[in-house]
């Protein structure tokens, strides 16, 4: 049975990256629950150093599709905000109701505001949407600039991103006054930079062969993840909580753009001469279907995770056997989140919350 038809113009590697990104986000959130001694902390820190790039990968995919043209600002904002805001509003209501009924929060104005802006622990993923909204406001301007200036314009913005990221990584902005002086940069560039780099890698015609670009991507990814894990390890010494490294860190950027590049230039032809393209197989249909539900899965997985690991059947396994239960619980949460969004997409009143693309 055919799961869904794949549009001819659909860019398969972007669906692959988007599908991987949402899985990494879910696994990253789950990995925090299984660190209880040195060895589990070390294992979970290694997992976390990989999964931390899930959200940046989302940004690179979005940038690859949105930063190559001029826009009618009104039409762009109407389309993008409808795509983002309606599912967001749906899930804000769901999170507020769940917080009151399940976790017994008092229905105060402060509670409503804290939930909406991701202050409440169980609604923290909402920060991603606010960042997305902020960047969407800039895309018509940045997109027009890149459209007019071409690759040179994109390279200029990428150079700025890398310089700022390196300065951030070495602690140049640790002084309170410096961070205050550059506050506008820290409000926009960490996210906007990923949009620009995604657009650049997607649209640039590099002079090297696909195999060389794939190899370069893998090397950059490995350098990034090695540096990322080292920083997580050093930052977390002395405790068993996972130490997040900011998305603006140069190693997180290298890890993200390396993996994105490797996916773009990977080819099934290298492994088997007569291999069909993934898009022509059932696996391709599954990847596209999963990718199309990624936005809804992002919203749904965290509240499911919070419930299952505090009041549900996964509660007894938290802080136990990370090597077994982390992957098992990840499969369970990802599967249930996908199933929930799939069902929602078939129900008219709930379809808006599925965020299906």
CSV table of N, CA and C in Angstrom, one decimal, residues 40-97:
chain,number,residue,atom,x,y,z
A,40,UNK,N,26.7,6.4,33.1
A,40,UNK,CA,25.5,6.8,32.4
A,40,UNK,C,25.5,8.3,32.0
A,41,UNK,N,26.1,9.1,32.8
A,41,UNK,CA,26.3,10.5,32.5
A,41,UNK,C,27.2,10.7,31.3
A,42,UNK,N,28.3,9.9,31.2
A,42,UNK,CA,29.2,9.9,30.1
A,42,UNK,C,28.5,9.4,28.8
A,43,UNK,N,27.7,8.4,28.9
A,43,UNK,CA,26.9,7.9,27.8
A,43,UNK,C,25.9,8.9,27.3
A,44,UNK,N,25.1,9.4,28.2
A,44,UNK,CA,24.1,10.4,27.9
A,44,UNK,C,24.7,11.7,27.4
A,45,UNK,N,25.9,12.1,27.8
A,45,UNK,CA,26.6,13.3,27.3
A,45,UNK,C,27.0,13.1,25.9
A,46,UNK,N,27.4,11.9,25.6
A,46,UNK,CA,27.8,11.6,24.2
A,46,UNK,C,26.6,11.6,23.3
A,47,UNK,N,25.5,11.1,23.7
A,47,UNK,CA,24.2,11.1,23.0
A,47,UNK,C,23.8,12.6,22.8
A,48,UNK,N,23.9,13.4,23.9
A,48,UNK,CA,23.4,14.7,23.9
A,48,UNK,C,24.3,15.6,22.9
A,49,UNK,N,25.6,15.3,22.8
A,49,UNK,CA,26.4,16.0,21.9
A,49,UNK,C,26.0,15.9,20.5
A,50,UNK,N,25.4,14.7,20.1
A,50,UNK,CA,24.9,14.5,18.8
A,50,UNK,C,23.5,15.1,18.6
A,51,UNK,N,22.6,14.9,19.6
A,51,UNK,CA,21.2,15.3,19.4
A,51,UNK,C,21.0,16.8,19.6
A,52,UNK,N,22.0,17.5,20.2
A,52,UNK,CA,21.8,18.9,20.4
A,52,UNK,C,21.6,19.7,19.1
A,53,UNK,N,22.1,19.1,17.9
A,53,UNK,CA,22.0,19.8,16.7
A,53,UNK,C,20.6,19.6,16.0
A,54,UNK,N,19.7,19.0,16.7
A,54,UNK,CA,18.4,18.7,16.0
A,54,UNK,C,17.7,20.0,15.6
A,55,UNK,N,17.6,21.0,16.6
A,55,UNK,CA,16.9,22.3,16.3
A,55,UNK,C,17.7,23.1,15.2
A,56,UNK,N,19.1,23.2,15.3
A,56,UNK,CA,19.8,23.9,14.3
A,56,UNK,C,19.6,23.3,12.9
A,57,UNK,N,19.4,22.0,12.8
A,57,UNK,CA,19.1,21.3,11.5
A,57,UNK,C,17.8,21.8,11.0
A,58,UNK,N,16.8,22.0,11.8
A,58,UNK,CA,15.5,22.5,11.4
A,58,UNK,C,15.7,23.9,10.8
A,59,UNK,N,16.5,24.7,11.4
A,59,UNK,CA,16.8,26.0,10.9
A,59,UNK,C,17.5,26.0,9.6
A,60,UNK,N,18.4,25.1,9.4
A,60,UNK,CA,19.1,25.1,8.1
A,60,UNK,C,18.2,24.6,7.0
A,61,UNK,N,17.3,23.7,7.3
A,61,UNK,CA,16.3,23.2,6.3
A,61,UNK,C,15.4,24.4,5.9
A,62,UNK,N,14.9,25.1,6.9
A,62,UNK,CA,14.0,26.2,6.6
A,62,UNK,C,14.7,27.3,5.8
A,63,UNK,N,16.0,27.6,6.1
A,63,UNK,CA,16.7,28.6,5.4
A,63,UNK,C,17.0,28.2,4.0
A,64,UNK,N,17.2,26.9,3.7
A,64,UNK,CA,17.5,26.5,2.4
A,64,UNK,C,16.3,26.7,1.4
A,65,UNK,N,15.1,26.8,2.0
A,65,UNK,CA,13.9,27.0,1.2
A,65,UNK,C,13.4,28.4,1.1
A,66,UNK,N,13.9,29.3,2.0
A,66,UNK,CA,13.2,30.6,2.2
A,66,UNK,C,14.1,31.8,1.8
A,67,UNK,N,15.4,31.6,1.6
A,67,UNK,CA,16.3,32.7,1.5
A,67,UNK,C,16.8,32.9,0.1
A,68,UNK,N,16.1,32.6,-0.9
A,68,UNK,CA,16.6,32.7,-2.3
A,68,UNK,C,15.8,33.6,-3.2
A,69,UNK,N,14.9,34.3,-2.6
A,69,UNK,CA,14.0,35.1,-3.5
A,69,UNK,C,13.5,36.4,-2.9
A,70,UNK,N,13.0,37.2,-3.7
A,70,UNK,CA,12.4,38.4,-3.1
A,70,UNK,C,10.9,38.1,-2.7
A,71,UNK,N,10.5,38.9,-1.7
A,71,UNK,CA,9.2,38.6,-1.2
A,71,UNK,C,8.2,39.8,-1.2
A,72,UNK,N,7.0,39.5,-1.4
A,72,UNK,CA,5.9,40.4,-1.0
A,72,UNK,C,5.7,40.2,0.5
A,73,UNK,N,6.1,41.2,1.3
A,73,UNK,CA,6.2,41.0,2.7
A,73,UNK,C,4.9,40.6,3.3
A,74,UNK,N,3.8,41.2,2.9
A,74,UNK,CA,2.5,40.9,3.4
A,74,UNK,C,2.1,39.4,3.2
A,75,UNK,N,2.3,39.0,1.9
A,75,UNK,CA,2.0,37.6,1.6
A,75,UNK,C,2.9,36.6,2.3
A,76,UNK,N,4.1,36.9,2.4
A,76,UNK,CA,5.1,36.0,3.1
A,76,UNK,C,4.7,35.9,4.5
A,77,UNK,N,4.5,37.0,5.2
A,77,UNK,CA,4.1,36.9,6.6
A,77,UNK,C,2.8,36.2,6.9
A,78,UNK,N,1.8,36.5,6.0
A,78,UNK,CA,0.5,35.8,6.1
A,78,UNK,C,0.7,34.3,6.0
A,79,UNK,N,1.5,33.8,5.0
A,79,UNK,CA,1.6,32.4,4.8
A,79,UNK,C,2.5,31.7,5.9
A,80,UNK,N,3.6,32.4,6.3
A,80,UNK,CA,4.4,31.7,7.3
A,80,UNK,C,3.8,31.8,8.7
A,81,UNK,N,3.2,32.9,9.0
A,81,UNK,CA,2.6,32.9,10.4
A,81,UNK,C,1.4,32.0,10.5
A,82,UNK,N,0.7,31.9,9.4
A,82,UNK,CA,-0.5,30.9,9.4
A,82,UNK,C,0.1,29.5,9.6
A,83,UNK,N,1.2,29.2,8.9
A,83,UNK,CA,1.8,27.9,9.0
A,83,UNK,C,2.3,27.6,10.4
A,84,UNK,N,2.8,28.7,11.1
A,84,UNK,CA,3.4,28.5,12.4
A,84,UNK,C,2.5,28.8,13.6
A,85,UNK,N,1.8,29.9,13.5
A,85,UNK,CA,1.0,30.4,14.6
A,85,UNK,C,-0.2,29.6,14.9
A,86,UNK,N,-0.9,29.1,13.9
A,86,UNK,CA,-2.1,28.3,14.2
A,86,UNK,C,-1.8,27.0,14.9
A,87,UNK,N,-0.8,26.2,14.5
A,87,UNK,CA,-0.5,25.1,15.3
A,87,UNK,C,0.0,25.5,16.7
A,88,UNK,N,0.8,26.6,16.7
A,88,UNK,CA,1.3,27.0,18.0
A,88,UNK,C,0.2,27.4,19.0
A,89,UNK,N,-0.8,28.1,18.5
A,89,UNK,CA,-1.9,28.5,19.4
A,89,UNK,C,-2.7,27.3,19.8
A,90,UNK,N,-2.8,26.3,18.9
A,90,UNK,CA,-3.5,25.1,19.3
A,90,UNK,C,-2.8,24.4,20.4
A,91,UNK,N,-1.4,24.3,20.3
A,91,UNK,CA,-0.7,23.5,21.4
A,91,UNK,C,-0.5,24.3,22.6
A,92,UNK,N,-0.5,25.7,22.6
A,92,UNK,CA,-0.5,26.5,23.8
A,92,UNK,C,-1.8,26.1,24.6
A,93,UNK,N,-2.9,26.0,24.0
A,93,UNK,CA,-4.2,25.7,24.7
A,93,UNK,C,-4.1,24.3,25.3
A,94,UNK,N,-3.5,23.3,24.5
A,94,UNK,CA,-3.4,21.9,25.0
A,94,UNK,C,-2.5,21.9,26.2
A,95,UNK,N,-1.3,22.6,26.1
A,95,UNK,CA,-0.4,22.6,27.2
A,95,UNK,C,-1.0,23.2,28.5
A,96,UNK,N,-1.7,24.3,28.3
A,96,UNK,CA,-2.3,25.0,29.4
A,96,UNK,C,-3.3,24.1,30.1
A,97,UNK,N,-4.2,23.4,29.3
A,97,UNK,CA,-5.2,22.5,29.9
A,97,UNK,C,-4.5,21.3,30.6
